[in-house]
Amino acid sequence: QVALVESGGGLVQAGGSLRLSCAASGRTFSSYTMGWFRQAPGKEREFVATIRWSGGNTYYADSVRGRFTISRDNAKNTVYLQMNSLKPEDTAVYYCAAREGFVSERSDRYDYWGQGTQVTVSS
């Protein structure tokens, strides 16, 4: 079992930045692929970014590529999402997820989920 706890969400103006953190506990964090997803009101959960266990491979949704950066610190059992140049359409609940296996953009392939953290971007 892996427990995930997100933090770092909040209210920010358009053009601003936030850094989300996801602290993991339980089984060996360093062996898991980690992902960030988000869900806006009335919309389905969508992929944001993912990072392989080693940190050597990262993938992003087209909507965030160049603005968001996913990273991990296996010594701290933590994955991060640095979000720059935020837009009102980035407003959503952001979820951290973990899976054993290769990177994936599909939410149904992730086994463990955090409770989510709200990000609100005002125009």
PDB file of C-alpha atoms in Angstrom:
ATOM      1  CA  GLN A   1       0.000   0.000   0.000  1.00  0.00           C
ATOM      2  CA  VAL A   2       1.071   3.555  -0.730  1.00  0.00           C
ATOM      3  CA  ALA A   3      -0.492   6.593   0.915  1.00  0.00           C
ATOM      4  CA  LEU A   4      -0.264   9.908  -0.944  1.00  0.00           C
ATOM      5  CA  VAL A   5      -0.858  13.382   0.464  1.00  0.00           C
ATOM      6  CA  GLU A   6      -0.868  16.464  -1.755  1.00  0.00           C
ATOM      7  CA  SER A   7      -0.167  20.001  -0.613  1.00  0.00           C
ATOM      8  CA  GLY A   8       0.633  23.398  -2.063  1.00  0.00           C
ATOM      9  CA  GLY A   9      -2.621  24.304  -3.741  1.00  0.00           C
ATOM     10  CA  GLY A  10      -4.233  27.693  -3.367  1.00  0.00           C
ATOM     11  CA  LEU A  11      -5.482  30.822  -5.076  1.00  0.00           C
ATOM     12  CA  VAL A  12      -3.187  32.602  -7.521  1.00  0.00           C
ATOM     13  CA  GLN A  13      -3.581  35.246 -10.192  1.00  0.00           C
ATOM     14  CA  ALA A  14      -3.167  34.433 -13.848  1.00  0.00           C
ATOM     15  CA  GLY A  15       0.499  34.423 -14.776  1.00  0.00           C
ATOM     16  CA  GLY A  16       1.541  33.350 -11.308  1.00  0.00           C
ATOM     17  CA  SER A  17       3.179  30.182 -10.050  1.00  0.00           C
ATOM     18  CA  LEU A  18       2.514  27.400  -7.565  1.00  0.00           C
ATOM     19  CA  ARG A  19       4.415  24.296  -6.573  1.00  0.00           C
ATOM     20  CA  LEU A  20       2.458  21.236  -5.586  1.00  0.00           C
ATOM     21  CA  SER A  21       3.991  18.506  -3.469  1.00  0.00           C
ATOM     22  CA  CYS A  22       2.935  14.912  -2.997  1.00  0.00           C
ATOM     23  CA  ALA A  23       4.367  13.051  -0.029  1.00  0.00           C
ATOM     24  CA  ALA A  24       4.275   9.264  -0.200  1.00  0.00           C
ATOM     25  CA  SER A  25       4.450   6.722   2.573  1.00  0.00           C
ATOM     26  CA  GLY A  26       4.280   2.973   2.618  1.00  0.00           C
ATOM     27  CA  ARG A  27       6.064   0.729   0.197  1.00  0.00           C
ATOM     28  CA  THR A  28       9.192   1.659  -1.713  1.00  0.00           C
ATOM     29  CA  PHE A  29       8.400   5.004  -3.292  1.00  0.00           C
ATOM     30  CA  SER A  30      11.370   4.931  -5.613  1.00  0.00           C
ATOM     31  CA  SER A  31       9.999   1.971  -7.555  1.00  0.00           C
ATOM     32  CA  TYR A  32       6.754   3.710  -8.533  1.00  0.00           C
ATOM     33  CA  THR A  33       5.853   5.753 -11.539  1.00  0.00           C
ATOM     34  CA  MET A  34       4.169   8.941 -10.335  1.00  0.00           C
ATOM     35  CA  GLY A  35       1.592  11.069 -12.072  1.00  0.00           C
ATOM     36  CA  TRP A  36      -0.372  14.262 -11.659  1.00  0.00           C
ATOM     37  CA  PHE A  37      -3.952  14.544 -12.855  1.00  0.00           C
ATOM     38  CA  ARG A  38      -6.569  17.251 -12.488  1.00  0.00           C
ATOM     39  CA  GLN A  39     -10.323  17.546 -12.521  1.00  0.00           C
ATOM     40  CA  ALA A  40     -12.238  20.742 -13.112  1.00  0.00           C
ATOM     41  CA  PRO A  41     -15.903  21.120 -12.122  1.00  0.00           C
ATOM     42  CA  GLY A  42     -18.166  19.289 -14.540  1.00  0.00           C
ATOM     43  CA  LYS A  43     -15.243  17.747 -16.413  1.00  0.00           C
ATOM     44  CA  GLU A  44     -13.539  14.385 -16.427  1.00  0.00           C
ATOM     45  CA  ARG A  45     -10.242  13.826 -14.707  1.00  0.00           C
ATOM     46  CA  GLU A  46      -7.398  14.536 -17.110  1.00  0.00           C
ATOM     47  CA  PHE A  47      -3.722  13.725 -17.306  1.00  0.00           C
ATOM     48  CA  VAL A  48      -1.232  16.469 -16.492  1.00  0.00           C
ATOM     49  CA  ALA A  49       2.239  14.928 -16.148  1.00  0.00           C
ATOM     50  CA  THR A  50       4.034  11.732 -15.244  1.00  0.00           C
ATOM     51  CA  ILE A  51       7.545  10.749 -14.238  1.00  0.00           C
ATOM     52  CA  ARG A  52       9.296   7.414 -14.226  1.00  0.00           C
ATOM     53  CA  TRP A  53      10.687   5.956 -11.020  1.00  0.00           C
ATOM     54  CA  SER A  54      14.217   7.027 -11.922  1.00  0.00           C
ATOM     55  CA  GLY A  55      13.155  10.555 -12.823  1.00  0.00           C
ATOM     56  CA  GLY A  56      14.741  10.146 -16.232  1.00  0.00           C
ATOM     57  CA  ASN A  57      11.530  10.161 -18.250  1.00  0.00           C
ATOM     58  CA  THR A  58       8.840  12.795 -18.011  1.00  0.00           C
ATOM     59  CA  TYR A  59       5.728  13.340 -20.104  1.00  0.00           C
ATOM     60  CA  TYR A  60       3.242  16.183 -20.188  1.00  0.00           C
ATOM     61  CA  ALA A  61      -0.175  16.992 -21.503  1.00  0.00           C
ATOM     62  CA  ASP A  62      -0.030  19.373 -24.448  1.00  0.00           C
ATOM     63  CA  SER A  63      -1.964  21.952 -22.459  1.00  0.00           C
ATOM     64  CA  VAL A  64       0.771  22.275 -19.812  1.00  0.00           C
ATOM     65  CA  ARG A  65       3.976  21.440 -21.673  1.00  0.00           C
ATOM     66  CA  GLY A  66       6.475  24.255 -21.327  1.00  0.00           C
ATOM     67  CA  ARG A  67       4.693  25.707 -18.281  1.00  0.00           C
ATOM     68  CA  PHE A  68       4.630  22.821 -15.793  1.00  0.00           C
ATOM     69  CA  THR A  69       7.535  20.691 -14.590  1.00  0.00           C
ATOM     70  CA  ILE A  70       7.251  17.371 -12.762  1.00  0.00           C
ATOM     71  CA  SER A  71      10.134  16.185 -10.611  1.00  0.00           C
ATOM     72  CA  ARG A  72      10.776  13.796  -7.754  1.00  0.00           C
ATOM     73  CA  ASP A  73      13.069  13.388  -4.788  1.00  0.00           C
ATOM     74  CA  ASN A  74      13.207   9.709  -3.929  1.00  0.00           C
ATOM     75  CA  ALA A  75      15.194  10.413  -0.769  1.00  0.00           C
ATOM     76  CA  LYS A  76      12.248  12.484   0.497  1.00  0.00           C
ATOM     77  CA  ASN A  77       9.532  10.238  -0.968  1.00  0.00           C
ATOM     78  CA  THR A  78       8.083  13.290  -2.662  1.00  0.00           C
ATOM     79  CA  VAL A  79       7.009  14.260  -6.158  1.00  0.00           C
ATOM     80  CA  TYR A  80       6.530  17.868  -7.212  1.00  0.00           C
ATOM     81  CA  LEU A  81       4.632  19.785  -9.845  1.00  0.00           C
ATOM     82  CA  GLN A  82       6.007  23.247 -10.526  1.00  0.00           C
ATOM     83  CA  MET A  83       3.337  25.274 -12.286  1.00  0.00           C
ATOM     84  CA  ASN A  84       4.307  28.539 -13.981  1.00  0.00           C
ATOM     85  CA  SER A  85       2.397  30.979 -16.177  1.00  0.00           C
ATOM     86  CA  LEU A  86      -0.851  29.731 -14.725  1.00  0.00           C
ATOM     87  CA  LYS A  87      -4.085  30.341 -16.618  1.00  0.00           C
ATOM     88  CA  PRO A  88      -7.693  30.392 -15.404  1.00  0.00           C
ATOM     89  CA  GLU A  89      -8.266  27.155 -17.313  1.00  0.00           C
ATOM     90  CA  ASP A  90      -5.734  25.462 -15.015  1.00  0.00           C
ATOM     91  CA  THR A  91      -8.260  25.785 -12.187  1.00  0.00           C
ATOM     92  CA  ALA A  92      -9.020  22.291 -10.894  1.00  0.00           C
ATOM     93  CA  VAL A  93      -8.459  19.820  -8.102  1.00  0.00           C
ATOM     94  CA  TYR A  94      -5.013  18.320  -8.657  1.00  0.00           C
ATOM     95  CA  TYR A  95      -4.387  14.698  -7.754  1.00  0.00           C
ATOM     96  CA  CYS A  96      -1.192  12.776  -7.255  1.00  0.00           C
ATOM     97  CA  ALA A  97      -1.167   9.115  -8.279  1.00  0.00           C
ATOM     98  CA  ALA A  98       1.210   6.148  -8.219  1.00  0.00           C
ATOM     99  CA  ARG A  99       1.539   2.945 -10.172  1.00  0.00           C
ATOM    100  CA  GLU A 100       3.933   0.046 -10.506  1.00  0.00           C
ATOM    101  CA  GLY A 101       4.979  -0.028 -14.117  1.00  0.00           C
ATOM    102  CA  PHE A 102       5.794   2.246 -16.985  1.00  0.00           C
ATOM    103  CA  VAL A 103       4.650   5.810 -17.357  1.00  0.00           C
ATOM    104  CA  SER A 104       1.049   6.187 -18.474  1.00  0.00           C
ATOM    105  CA  GLU A 105      -1.382   8.976 -19.271  1.00  0.00           C
ATOM    106  CA  ARG A 106      -4.362   6.803 -18.370  1.00  0.00           C
ATOM    107  CA  SER A 107      -5.826   7.406 -14.943  1.00  0.00           C
ATOM    108  CA  ASP A 108      -7.259   3.873 -14.789  1.00  0.00           C
ATOM    109  CA  ARG A 109      -3.725   2.471 -14.784  1.00  0.00           C
ATOM    110  CA  TYR A 110      -2.815   4.125 -11.506  1.00  0.00           C
ATOM    111  CA  ASP A 111      -3.307   2.141  -8.322  1.00  0.00           C
ATOM    112  CA  TYR A 112      -2.994   4.747  -5.589  1.00  0.00           C
ATOM    113  CA  TRP A 113      -4.414   8.251  -5.330  1.00  0.00           C
ATOM    114  CA  GLY A 114      -4.165  11.208  -3.010  1.00  0.00           C
ATOM    115  CA  GLN A 115      -7.124  13.215  -1.782  1.00  0.00           C
ATOM    116  CA  GLY A 116      -6.416  16.153  -4.083  1.00  0.00           C
ATOM    117  CA  THR A 117      -5.517  19.806  -3.611  1.00  0.00           C
ATOM    118  CA  GLN A 118      -7.465  22.733  -5.037  1.00  0.00           C
ATOM    119  CA  VAL A 119      -5.777  25.141  -7.437  1.00  0.00           C
ATOM    120  CA  THR A 120      -7.708  28.258  -8.385  1.00  0.00           C
ATOM    121  CA  VAL A 121      -6.371  30.744 -10.918  1.00  0.00           C
ATOM    122  CA  SER A 122      -8.132  34.092 -11.089  1.00  0.00           C
ATOM    123  CA  SER A 123      -8.191  36.226 -14.223  1.00  0.00           C
TER     124      SER A 123
END
